[in-house]
PDB file of C-alpha atoms in Angstrom:
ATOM      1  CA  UNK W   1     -55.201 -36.545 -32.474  1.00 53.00           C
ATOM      2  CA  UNK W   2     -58.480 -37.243 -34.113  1.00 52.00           C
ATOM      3  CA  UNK W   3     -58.560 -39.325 -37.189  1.00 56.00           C
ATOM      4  CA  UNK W   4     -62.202 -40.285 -38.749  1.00 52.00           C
ATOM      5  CA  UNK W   5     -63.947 -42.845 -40.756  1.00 54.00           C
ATOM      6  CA  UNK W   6     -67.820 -43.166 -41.689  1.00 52.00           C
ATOM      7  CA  UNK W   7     -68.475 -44.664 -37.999  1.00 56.00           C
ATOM      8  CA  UNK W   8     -65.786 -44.532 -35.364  1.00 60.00           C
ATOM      9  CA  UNK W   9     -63.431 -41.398 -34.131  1.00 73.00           C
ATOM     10  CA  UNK W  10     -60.075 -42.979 -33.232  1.00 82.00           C
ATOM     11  CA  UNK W  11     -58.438 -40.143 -30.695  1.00 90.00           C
ATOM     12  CA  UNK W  12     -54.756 -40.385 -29.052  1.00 94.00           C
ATOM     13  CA  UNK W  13     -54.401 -40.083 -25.355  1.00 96.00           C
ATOM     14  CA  UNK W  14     -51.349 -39.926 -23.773  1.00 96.00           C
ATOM     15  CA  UNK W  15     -51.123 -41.809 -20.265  1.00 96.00           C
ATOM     16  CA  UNK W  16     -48.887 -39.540 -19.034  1.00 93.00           C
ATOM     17  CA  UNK W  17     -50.792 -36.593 -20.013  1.00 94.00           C
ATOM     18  CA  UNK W  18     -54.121 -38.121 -18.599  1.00 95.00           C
ATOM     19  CA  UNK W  19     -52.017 -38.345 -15.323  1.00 95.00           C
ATOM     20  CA  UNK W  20     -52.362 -34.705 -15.028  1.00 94.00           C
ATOM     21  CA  UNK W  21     -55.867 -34.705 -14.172  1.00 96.00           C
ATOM     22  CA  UNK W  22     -56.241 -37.479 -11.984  1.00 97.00           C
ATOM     23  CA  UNK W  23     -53.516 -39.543 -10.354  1.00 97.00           C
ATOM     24  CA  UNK W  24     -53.487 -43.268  -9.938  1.00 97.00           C
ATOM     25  CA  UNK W  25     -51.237 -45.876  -9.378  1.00 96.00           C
ATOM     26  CA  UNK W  26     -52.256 -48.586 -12.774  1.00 97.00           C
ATOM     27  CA  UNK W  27     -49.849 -49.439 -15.446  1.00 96.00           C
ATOM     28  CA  UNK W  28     -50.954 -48.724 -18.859  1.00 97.00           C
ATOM     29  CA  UNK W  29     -52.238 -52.128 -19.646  1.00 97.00           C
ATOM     30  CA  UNK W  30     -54.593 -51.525 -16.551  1.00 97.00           C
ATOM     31  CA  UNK W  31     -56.011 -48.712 -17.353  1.00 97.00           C
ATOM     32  CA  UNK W  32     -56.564 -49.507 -20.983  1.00 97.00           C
ATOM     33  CA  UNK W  33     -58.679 -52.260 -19.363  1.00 97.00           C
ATOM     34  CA  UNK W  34     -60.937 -50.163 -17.189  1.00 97.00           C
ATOM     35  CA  UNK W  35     -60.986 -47.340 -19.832  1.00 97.00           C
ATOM     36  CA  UNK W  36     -62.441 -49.930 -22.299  1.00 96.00           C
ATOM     37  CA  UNK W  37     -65.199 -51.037 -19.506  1.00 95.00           C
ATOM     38  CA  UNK W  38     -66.491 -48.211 -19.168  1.00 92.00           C
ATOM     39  CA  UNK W  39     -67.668 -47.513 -22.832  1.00 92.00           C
ATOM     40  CA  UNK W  40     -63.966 -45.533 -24.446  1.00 94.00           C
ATOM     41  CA  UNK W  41     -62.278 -48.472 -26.524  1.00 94.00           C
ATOM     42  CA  UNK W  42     -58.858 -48.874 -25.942  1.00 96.00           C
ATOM     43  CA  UNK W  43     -58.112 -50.309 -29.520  1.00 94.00           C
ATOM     44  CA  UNK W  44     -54.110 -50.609 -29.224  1.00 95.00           C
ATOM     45  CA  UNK W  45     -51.429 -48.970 -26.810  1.00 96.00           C
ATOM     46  CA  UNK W  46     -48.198 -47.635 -28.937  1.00 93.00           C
ATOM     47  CA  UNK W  47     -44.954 -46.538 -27.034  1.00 91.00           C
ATOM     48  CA  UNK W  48     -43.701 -42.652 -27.854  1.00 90.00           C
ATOM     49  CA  UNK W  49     -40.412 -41.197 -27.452  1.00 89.00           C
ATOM     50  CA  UNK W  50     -39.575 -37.637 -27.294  1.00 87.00           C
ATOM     51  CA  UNK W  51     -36.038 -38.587 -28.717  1.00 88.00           C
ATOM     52  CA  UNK W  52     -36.051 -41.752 -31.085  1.00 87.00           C
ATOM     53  CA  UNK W  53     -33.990 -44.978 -29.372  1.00 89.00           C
ATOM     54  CA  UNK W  54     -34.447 -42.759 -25.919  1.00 90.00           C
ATOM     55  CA  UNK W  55     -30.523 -42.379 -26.567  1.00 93.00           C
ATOM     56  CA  UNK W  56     -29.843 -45.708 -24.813  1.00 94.00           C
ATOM     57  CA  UNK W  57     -25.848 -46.144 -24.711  1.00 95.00           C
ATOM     58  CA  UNK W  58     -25.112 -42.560 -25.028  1.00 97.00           C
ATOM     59  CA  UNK W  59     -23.372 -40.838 -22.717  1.00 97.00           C
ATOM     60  CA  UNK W  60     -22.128 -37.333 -21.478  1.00 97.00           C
ATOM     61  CA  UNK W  61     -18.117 -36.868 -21.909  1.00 97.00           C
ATOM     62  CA  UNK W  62     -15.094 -34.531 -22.066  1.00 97.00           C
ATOM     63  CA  UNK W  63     -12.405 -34.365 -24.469  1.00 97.00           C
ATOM     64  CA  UNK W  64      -9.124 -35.176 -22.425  1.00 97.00           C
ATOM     65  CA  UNK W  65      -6.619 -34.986 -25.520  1.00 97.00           C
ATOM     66  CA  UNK W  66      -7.106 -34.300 -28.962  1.00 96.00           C
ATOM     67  CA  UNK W  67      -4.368 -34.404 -31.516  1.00 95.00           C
ATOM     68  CA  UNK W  68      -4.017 -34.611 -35.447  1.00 95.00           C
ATOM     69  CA  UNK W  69      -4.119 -38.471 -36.671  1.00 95.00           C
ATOM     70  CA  UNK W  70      -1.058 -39.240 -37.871  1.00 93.00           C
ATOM     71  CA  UNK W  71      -2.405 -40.714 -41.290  1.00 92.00           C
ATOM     72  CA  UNK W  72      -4.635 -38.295 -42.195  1.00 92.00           C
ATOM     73  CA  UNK W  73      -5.503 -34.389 -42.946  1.00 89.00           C
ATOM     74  CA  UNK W  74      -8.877 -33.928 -41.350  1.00 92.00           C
ATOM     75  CA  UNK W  75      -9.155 -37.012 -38.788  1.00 95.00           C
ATOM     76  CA  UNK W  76      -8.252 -36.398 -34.528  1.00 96.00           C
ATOM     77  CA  UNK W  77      -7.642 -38.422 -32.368  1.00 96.00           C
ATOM     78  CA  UNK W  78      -9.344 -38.274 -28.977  1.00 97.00           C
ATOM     79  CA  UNK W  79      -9.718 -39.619 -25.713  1.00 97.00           C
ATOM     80  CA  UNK W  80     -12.698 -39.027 -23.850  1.00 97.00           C
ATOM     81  CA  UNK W  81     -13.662 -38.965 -20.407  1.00 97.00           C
ATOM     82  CA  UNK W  82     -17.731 -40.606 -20.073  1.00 96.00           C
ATOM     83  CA  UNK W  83     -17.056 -41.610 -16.174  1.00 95.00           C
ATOM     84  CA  UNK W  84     -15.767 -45.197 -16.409  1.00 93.00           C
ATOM     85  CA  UNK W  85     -12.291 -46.486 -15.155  1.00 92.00           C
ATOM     86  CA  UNK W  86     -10.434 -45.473 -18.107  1.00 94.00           C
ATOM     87  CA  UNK W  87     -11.002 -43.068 -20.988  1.00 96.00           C
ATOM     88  CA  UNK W  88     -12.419 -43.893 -24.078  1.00 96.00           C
ATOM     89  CA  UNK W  89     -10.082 -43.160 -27.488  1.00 97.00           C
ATOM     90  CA  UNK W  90     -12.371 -41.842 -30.201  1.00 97.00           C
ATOM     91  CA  UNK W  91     -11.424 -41.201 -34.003  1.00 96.00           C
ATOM     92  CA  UNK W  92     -13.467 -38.162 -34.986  1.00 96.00           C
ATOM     93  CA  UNK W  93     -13.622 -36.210 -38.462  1.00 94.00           C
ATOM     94  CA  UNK W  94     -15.255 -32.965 -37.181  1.00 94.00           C
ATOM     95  CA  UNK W  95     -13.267 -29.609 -37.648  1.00 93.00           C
ATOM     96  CA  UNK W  96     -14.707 -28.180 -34.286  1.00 95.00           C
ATOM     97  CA  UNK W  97     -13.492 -30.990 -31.571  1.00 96.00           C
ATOM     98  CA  UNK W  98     -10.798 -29.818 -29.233  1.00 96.00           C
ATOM     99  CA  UNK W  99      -9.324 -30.540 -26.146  1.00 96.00           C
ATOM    100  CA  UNK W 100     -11.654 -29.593 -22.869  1.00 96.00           C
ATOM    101  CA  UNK W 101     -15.368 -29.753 -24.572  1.00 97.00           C
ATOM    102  CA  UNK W 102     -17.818 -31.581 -23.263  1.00 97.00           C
ATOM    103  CA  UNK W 103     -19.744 -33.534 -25.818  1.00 97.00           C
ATOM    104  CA  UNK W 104     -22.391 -36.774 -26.093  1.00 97.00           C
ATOM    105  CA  UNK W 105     -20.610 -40.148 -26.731  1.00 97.00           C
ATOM    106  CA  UNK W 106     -22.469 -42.859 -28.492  1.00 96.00           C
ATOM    107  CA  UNK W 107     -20.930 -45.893 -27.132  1.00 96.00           C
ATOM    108  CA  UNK W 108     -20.197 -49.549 -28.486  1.00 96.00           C
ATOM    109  CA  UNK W 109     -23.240 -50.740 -28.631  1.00 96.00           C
ATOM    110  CA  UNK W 110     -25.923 -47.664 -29.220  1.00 96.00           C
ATOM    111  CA  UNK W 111     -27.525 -47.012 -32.302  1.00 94.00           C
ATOM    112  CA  UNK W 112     -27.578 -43.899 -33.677  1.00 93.00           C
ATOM    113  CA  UNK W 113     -30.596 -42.916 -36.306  1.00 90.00           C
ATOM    114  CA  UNK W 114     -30.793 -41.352 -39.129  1.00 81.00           C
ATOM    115  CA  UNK W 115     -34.785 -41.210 -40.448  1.00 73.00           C
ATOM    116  CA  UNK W 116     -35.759 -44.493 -41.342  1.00 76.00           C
ATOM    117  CA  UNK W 117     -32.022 -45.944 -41.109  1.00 85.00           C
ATOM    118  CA  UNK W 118     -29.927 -46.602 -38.004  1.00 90.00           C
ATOM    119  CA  UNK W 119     -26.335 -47.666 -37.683  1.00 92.00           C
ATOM    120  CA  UNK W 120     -25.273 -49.914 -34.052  1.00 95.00           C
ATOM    121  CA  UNK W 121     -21.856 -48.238 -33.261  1.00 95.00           C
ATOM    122  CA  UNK W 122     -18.965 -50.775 -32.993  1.00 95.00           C
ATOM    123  CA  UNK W 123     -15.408 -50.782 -31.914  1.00 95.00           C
ATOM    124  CA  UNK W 124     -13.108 -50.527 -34.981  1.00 94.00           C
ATOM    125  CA  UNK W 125     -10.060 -49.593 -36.544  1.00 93.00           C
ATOM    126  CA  UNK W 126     -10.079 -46.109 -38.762  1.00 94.00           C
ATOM    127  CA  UNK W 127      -6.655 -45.863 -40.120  1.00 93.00           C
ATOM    128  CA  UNK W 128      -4.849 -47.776 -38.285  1.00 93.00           C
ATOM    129  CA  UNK W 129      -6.252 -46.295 -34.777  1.00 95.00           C
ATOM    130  CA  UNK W 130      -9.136 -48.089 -32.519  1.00 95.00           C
ATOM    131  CA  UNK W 131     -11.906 -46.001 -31.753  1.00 96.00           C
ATOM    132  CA  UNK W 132     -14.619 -47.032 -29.045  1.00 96.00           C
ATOM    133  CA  UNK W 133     -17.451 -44.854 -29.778  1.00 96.00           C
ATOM    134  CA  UNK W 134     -18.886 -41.511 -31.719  1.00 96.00           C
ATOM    135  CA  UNK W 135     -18.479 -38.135 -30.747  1.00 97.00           C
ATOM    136  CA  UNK W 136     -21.805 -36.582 -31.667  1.00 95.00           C
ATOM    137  CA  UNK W 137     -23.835 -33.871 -33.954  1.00 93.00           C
ATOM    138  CA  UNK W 138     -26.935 -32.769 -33.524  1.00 91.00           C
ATOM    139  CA  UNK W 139     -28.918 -34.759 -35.487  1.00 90.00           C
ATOM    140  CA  UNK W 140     -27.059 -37.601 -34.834  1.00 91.00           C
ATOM    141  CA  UNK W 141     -28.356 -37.939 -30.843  1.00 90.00           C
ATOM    142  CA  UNK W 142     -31.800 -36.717 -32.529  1.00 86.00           C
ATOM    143  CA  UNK W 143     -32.365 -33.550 -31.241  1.00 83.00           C
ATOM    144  CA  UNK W 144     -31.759 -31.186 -33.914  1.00 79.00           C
ATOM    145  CA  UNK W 145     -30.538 -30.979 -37.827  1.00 79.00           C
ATOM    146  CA  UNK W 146     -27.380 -29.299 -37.695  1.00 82.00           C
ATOM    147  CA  UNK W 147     -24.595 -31.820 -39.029  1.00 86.00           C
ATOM    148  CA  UNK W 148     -22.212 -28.843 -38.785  1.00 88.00           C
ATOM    149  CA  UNK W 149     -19.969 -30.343 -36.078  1.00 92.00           C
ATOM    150  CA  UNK W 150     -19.880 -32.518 -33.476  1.00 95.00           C
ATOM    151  CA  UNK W 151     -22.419 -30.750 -30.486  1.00 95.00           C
ATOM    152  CA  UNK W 152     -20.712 -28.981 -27.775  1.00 95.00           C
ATOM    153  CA  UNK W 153     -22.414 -28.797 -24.241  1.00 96.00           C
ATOM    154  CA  UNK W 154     -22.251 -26.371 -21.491  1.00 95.00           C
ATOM    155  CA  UNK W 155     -19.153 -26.740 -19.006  1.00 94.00           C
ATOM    156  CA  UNK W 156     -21.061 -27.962 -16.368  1.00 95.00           C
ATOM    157  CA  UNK W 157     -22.360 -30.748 -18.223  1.00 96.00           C
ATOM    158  CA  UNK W 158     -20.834 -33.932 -16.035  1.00 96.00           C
ATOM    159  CA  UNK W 159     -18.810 -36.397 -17.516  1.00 96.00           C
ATOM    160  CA  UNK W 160     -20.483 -40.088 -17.385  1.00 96.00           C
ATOM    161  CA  UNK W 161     -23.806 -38.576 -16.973  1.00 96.00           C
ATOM    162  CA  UNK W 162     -26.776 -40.688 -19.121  1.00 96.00           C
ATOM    163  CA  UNK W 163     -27.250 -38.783 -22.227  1.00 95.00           C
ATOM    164  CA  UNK W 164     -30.833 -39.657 -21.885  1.00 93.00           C
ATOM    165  CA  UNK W 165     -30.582 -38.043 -18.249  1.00 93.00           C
ATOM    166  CA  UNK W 166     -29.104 -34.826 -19.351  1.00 94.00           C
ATOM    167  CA  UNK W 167     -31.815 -34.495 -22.303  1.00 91.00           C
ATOM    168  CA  UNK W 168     -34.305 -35.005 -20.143  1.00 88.00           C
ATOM    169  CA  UNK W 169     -35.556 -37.757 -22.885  1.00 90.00           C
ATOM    170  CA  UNK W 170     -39.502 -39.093 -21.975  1.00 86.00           C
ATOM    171  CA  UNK W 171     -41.088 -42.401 -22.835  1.00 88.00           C
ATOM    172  CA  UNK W 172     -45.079 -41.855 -23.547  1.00 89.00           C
ATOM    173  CA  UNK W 173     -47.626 -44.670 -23.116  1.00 95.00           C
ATOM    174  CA  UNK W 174     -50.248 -43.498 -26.343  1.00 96.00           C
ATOM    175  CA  UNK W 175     -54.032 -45.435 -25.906  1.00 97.00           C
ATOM    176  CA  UNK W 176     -55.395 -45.659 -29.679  1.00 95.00           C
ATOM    177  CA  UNK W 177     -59.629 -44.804 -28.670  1.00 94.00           C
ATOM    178  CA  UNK W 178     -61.974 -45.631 -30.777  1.00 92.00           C
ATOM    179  CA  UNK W 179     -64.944 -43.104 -30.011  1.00 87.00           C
ATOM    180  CA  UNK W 180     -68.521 -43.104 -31.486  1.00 85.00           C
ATOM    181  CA  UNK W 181     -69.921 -39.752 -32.948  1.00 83.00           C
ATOM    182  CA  UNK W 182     -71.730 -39.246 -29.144  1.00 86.00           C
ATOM    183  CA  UNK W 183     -68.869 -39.521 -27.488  1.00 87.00           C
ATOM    184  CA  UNK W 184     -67.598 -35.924 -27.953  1.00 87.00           C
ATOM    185  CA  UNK W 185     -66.942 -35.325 -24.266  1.00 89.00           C
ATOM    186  CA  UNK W 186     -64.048 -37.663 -24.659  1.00 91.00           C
ATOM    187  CA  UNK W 187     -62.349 -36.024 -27.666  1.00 91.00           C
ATOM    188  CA  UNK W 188     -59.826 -34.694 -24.823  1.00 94.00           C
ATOM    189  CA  UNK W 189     -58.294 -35.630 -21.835  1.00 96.00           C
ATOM    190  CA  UNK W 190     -59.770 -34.158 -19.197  1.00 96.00           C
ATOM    191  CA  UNK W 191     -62.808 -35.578 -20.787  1.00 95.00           C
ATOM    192  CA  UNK W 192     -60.899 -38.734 -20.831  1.00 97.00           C
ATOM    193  CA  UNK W 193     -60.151 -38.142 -16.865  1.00 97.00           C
ATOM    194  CA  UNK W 194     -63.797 -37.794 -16.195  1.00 96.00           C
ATOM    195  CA  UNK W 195     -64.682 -41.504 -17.712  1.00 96.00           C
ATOM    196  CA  UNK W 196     -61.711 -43.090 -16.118  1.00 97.00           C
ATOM    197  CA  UNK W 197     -62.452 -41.203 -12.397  1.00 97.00           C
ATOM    198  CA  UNK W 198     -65.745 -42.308 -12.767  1.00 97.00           C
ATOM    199  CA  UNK W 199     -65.082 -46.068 -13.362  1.00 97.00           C
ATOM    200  CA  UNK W 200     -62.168 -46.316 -10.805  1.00 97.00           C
ATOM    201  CA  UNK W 201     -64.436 -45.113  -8.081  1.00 97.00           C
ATOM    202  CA  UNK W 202     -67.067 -47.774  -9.409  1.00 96.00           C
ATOM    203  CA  UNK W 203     -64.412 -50.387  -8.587  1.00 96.00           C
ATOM    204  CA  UNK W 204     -62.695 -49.048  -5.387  1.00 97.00           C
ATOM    205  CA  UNK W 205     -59.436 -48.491  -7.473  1.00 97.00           C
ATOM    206  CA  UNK W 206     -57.635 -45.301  -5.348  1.00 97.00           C
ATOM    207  CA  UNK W 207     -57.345 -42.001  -7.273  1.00 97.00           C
ATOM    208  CA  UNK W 208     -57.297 -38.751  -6.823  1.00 97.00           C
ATOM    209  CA  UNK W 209     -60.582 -36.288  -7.704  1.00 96.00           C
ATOM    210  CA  UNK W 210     -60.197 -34.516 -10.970  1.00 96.00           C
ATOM    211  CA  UNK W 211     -57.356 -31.938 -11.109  1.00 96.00           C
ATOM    212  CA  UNK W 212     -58.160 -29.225 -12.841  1.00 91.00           C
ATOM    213  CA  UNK W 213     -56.153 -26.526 -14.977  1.00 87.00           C
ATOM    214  CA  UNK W 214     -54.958 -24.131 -12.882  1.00 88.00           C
ATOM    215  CA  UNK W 215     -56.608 -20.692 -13.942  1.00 86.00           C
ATOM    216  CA  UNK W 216     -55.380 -18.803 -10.464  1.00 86.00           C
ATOM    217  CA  UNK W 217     -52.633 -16.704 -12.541  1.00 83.00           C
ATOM    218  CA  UNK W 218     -55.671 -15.960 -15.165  1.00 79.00           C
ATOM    219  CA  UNK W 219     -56.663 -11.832 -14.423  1.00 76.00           C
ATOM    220  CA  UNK W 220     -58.680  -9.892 -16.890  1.00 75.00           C
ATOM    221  CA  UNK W 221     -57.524  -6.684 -17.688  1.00 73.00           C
ATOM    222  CA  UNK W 222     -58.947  -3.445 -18.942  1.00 66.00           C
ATOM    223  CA  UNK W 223     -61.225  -4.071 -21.921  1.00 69.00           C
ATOM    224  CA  UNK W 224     -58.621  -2.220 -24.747  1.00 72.00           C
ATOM    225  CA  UNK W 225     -58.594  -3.680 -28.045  1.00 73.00           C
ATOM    226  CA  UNK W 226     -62.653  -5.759 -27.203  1.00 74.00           C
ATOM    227  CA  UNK W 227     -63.713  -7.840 -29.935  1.00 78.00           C
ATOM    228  CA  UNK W 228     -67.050  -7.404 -31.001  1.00 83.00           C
ATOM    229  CA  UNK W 229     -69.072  -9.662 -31.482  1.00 87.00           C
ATOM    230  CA  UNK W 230     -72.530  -9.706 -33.814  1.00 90.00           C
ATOM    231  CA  UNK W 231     -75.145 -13.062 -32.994  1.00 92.00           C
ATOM    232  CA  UNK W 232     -76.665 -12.817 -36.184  1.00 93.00           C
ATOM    233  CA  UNK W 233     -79.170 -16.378 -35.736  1.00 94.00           C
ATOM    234  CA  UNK W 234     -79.592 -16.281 -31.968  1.00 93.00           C
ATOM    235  CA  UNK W 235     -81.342 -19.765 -32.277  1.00 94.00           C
ATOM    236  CA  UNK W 236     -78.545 -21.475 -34.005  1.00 94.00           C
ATOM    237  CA  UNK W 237     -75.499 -19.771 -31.995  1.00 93.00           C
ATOM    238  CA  UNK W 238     -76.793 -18.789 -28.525  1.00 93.00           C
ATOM    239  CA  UNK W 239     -73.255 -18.061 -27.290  1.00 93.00           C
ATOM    240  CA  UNK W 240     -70.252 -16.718 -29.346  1.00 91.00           C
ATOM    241  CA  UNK W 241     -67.081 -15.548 -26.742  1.00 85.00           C
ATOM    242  CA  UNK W 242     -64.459 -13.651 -28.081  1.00 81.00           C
ATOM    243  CA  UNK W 243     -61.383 -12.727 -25.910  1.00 79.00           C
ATOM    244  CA  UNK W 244     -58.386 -10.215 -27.004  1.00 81.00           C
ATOM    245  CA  UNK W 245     -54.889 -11.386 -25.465  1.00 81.00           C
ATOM    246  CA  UNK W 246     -52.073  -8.350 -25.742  1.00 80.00           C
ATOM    247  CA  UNK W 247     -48.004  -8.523 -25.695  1.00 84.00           C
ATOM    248  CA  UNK W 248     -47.884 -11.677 -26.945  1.00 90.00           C
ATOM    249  CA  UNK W 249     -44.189 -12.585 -28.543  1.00 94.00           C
ATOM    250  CA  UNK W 250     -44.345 -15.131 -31.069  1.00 96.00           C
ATOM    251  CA  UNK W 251     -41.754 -17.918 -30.578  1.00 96.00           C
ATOM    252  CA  UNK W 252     -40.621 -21.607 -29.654  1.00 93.00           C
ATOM    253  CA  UNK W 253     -42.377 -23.725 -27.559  1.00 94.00           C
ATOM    254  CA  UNK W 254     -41.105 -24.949 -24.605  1.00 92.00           C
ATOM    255  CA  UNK W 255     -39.608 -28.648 -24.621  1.00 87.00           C
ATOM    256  CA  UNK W 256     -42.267 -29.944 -22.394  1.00 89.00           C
ATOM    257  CA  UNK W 257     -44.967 -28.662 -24.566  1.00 93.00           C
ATOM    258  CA  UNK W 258     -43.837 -29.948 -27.777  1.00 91.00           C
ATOM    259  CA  UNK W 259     -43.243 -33.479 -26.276  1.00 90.00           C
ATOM    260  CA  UNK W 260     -46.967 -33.775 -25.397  1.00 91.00           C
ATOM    261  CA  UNK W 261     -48.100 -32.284 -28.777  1.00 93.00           C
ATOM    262  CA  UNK W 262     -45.772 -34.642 -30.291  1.00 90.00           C
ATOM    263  CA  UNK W 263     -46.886 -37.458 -27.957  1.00 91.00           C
ATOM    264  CA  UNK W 264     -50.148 -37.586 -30.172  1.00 92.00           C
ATOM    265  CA  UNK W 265     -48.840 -37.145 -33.268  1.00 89.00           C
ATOM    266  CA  UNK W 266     -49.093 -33.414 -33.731  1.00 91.00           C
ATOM    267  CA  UNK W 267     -46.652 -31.202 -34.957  1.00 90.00           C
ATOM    268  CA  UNK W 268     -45.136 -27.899 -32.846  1.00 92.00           C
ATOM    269  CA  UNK W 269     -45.630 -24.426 -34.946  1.00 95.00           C
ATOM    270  CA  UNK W 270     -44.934 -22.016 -32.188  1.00 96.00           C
ATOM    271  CA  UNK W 271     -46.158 -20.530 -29.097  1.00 96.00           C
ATOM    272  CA  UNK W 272     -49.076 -19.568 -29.688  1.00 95.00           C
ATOM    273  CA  UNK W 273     -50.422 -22.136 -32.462  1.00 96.00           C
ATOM    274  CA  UNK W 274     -48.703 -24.773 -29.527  1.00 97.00           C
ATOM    275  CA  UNK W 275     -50.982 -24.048 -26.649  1.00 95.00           C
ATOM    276  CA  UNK W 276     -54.035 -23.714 -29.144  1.00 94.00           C
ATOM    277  CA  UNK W 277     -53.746 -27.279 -29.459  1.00 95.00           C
ATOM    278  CA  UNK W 278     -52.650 -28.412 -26.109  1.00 95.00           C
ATOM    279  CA  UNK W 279     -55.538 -26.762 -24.530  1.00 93.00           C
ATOM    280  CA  UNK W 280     -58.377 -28.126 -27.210  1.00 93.00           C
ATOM    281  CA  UNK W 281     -56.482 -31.592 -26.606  1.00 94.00           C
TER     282      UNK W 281
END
């Protein structure tokens, strides 16, 4: 992402992303160092997660029992299964919770967020009955905005399994680069992956040559549907492309591609708006 002031382009590149194109074996840190040498200012590393927390303490588990509390109207009791020596009993207040599901348990201990508050779970009594964790909703573990009930998995969802794990939750290492206005070539980055080859090989650091985009599954079709396109000031626009792409569906991204939009602090539209951005980034 490209944020500008009078002198100095500041540009978001993800680490892992930047591992796409060239593969090396440097931690962050490290390669904030060389990046910086040679010319692309590395002026602060932040950490990104595709799920907020990176659902540390949460874990995948199945409803063993679930019965009516006896002291209340809407409350259940539960015991869970999340893979340890003995079940877990849970108080829960959602109306769709029933014997057999398999569900994410935040544990004693996790914190579960909710915008810019968070509450650490703890053991405690509700109505007279201990409960050892939260049975979760959807926006509750961070992955959606239904609070309509607790979230129910697929069956073969296994109990004791990392919530993190299951969710397939990334951490992102996000280099803050402070660019000059002739530094244009590194507004991306494969341009990036170009600097950073170059400097590694300078200093015998082993990587990998560039890896480019694969383009293999790329076939042009019959020209239906051309754009045309008029040059009217040859001198000021040599070169003006215009492509026309057919049966395309308008829909969600996949997970993977939001994550790395995300990464650098842009927001998924859809499909087609999505790779727009991922391939100018």
């Amino acid at each position: 992402y490209v944020n500008i002031n009078k002198y100095v382009w500041f540009m978001k590149i993800s680490y892992n992303w930047l591992k796409q194109y060239i593969h090396f074996d440097l931690t962050p840190e490290i390669t904030a160092k060389y990046l910086t040498s040679c010319g692309l200012e590395v002026e602060g590393i932040e950490e990104f997660e595709t799920i907020k927390g990176g659902l540390k303490g949460f874990i995948i588990g199945e409803v063993l029992t679930c019965e009516n509390h006896p002291d209340s109207d809407h409350l259940h009791v539960t015991t869970v299964n999340v893979g340890s020596e003995s079940p877990l009993t849970i108080v829960c207040g959602a109306s769709n919770i029933a014997q057999g599901q398999k569900v994410v348990v935040a544990t004693i201990g996790a914190i579960v967020y909710f915008d810019q508050n968070s509450v650490t779970i703890k053991k405690s009594k509700i109505r007279g009955i201990v409960s050892e964790g939260m049975i979760c909703a959807e926006d509750e573990i961070g992955i959606g905005s239904s609070h309509n009930g607790i979230m129910v998995l697929a069956d073969n969802a296994k109990p004791g399994t990392s919530a993190a794990s299951y969710f397939k939750v990334e951490n992102y290492a996000i280099f803050e680069i402070g660019l000059t206005p002739n530094r244009s070539d590194a507004i991306s980055h494969l341009g990036v992956a170009r600097d950073l080859y170059a400097v590694l090989k300078v200093n015998n650091i082993p990587c990998s040559p560039i890896i480019s985009p694969n383009v293999e599954d790329y076939i042009p079709t019959a020209k239906m549907n051309a754009v045309d396109v008029v040059l009217e000031d040859k001198n000021g626009c040599p070169r003006y492309t215009g492509l026309t792409i057919q049966n395309v569906e308008v829909g969600e991204s996949p997970e993977w591609l939001k994550n790395r939009l995300r990464s650098i602090g842009c927001r998924p539209i859809n499909n087609v708006v999505d790779v727009t951005q991922y391939i100018m980034f």
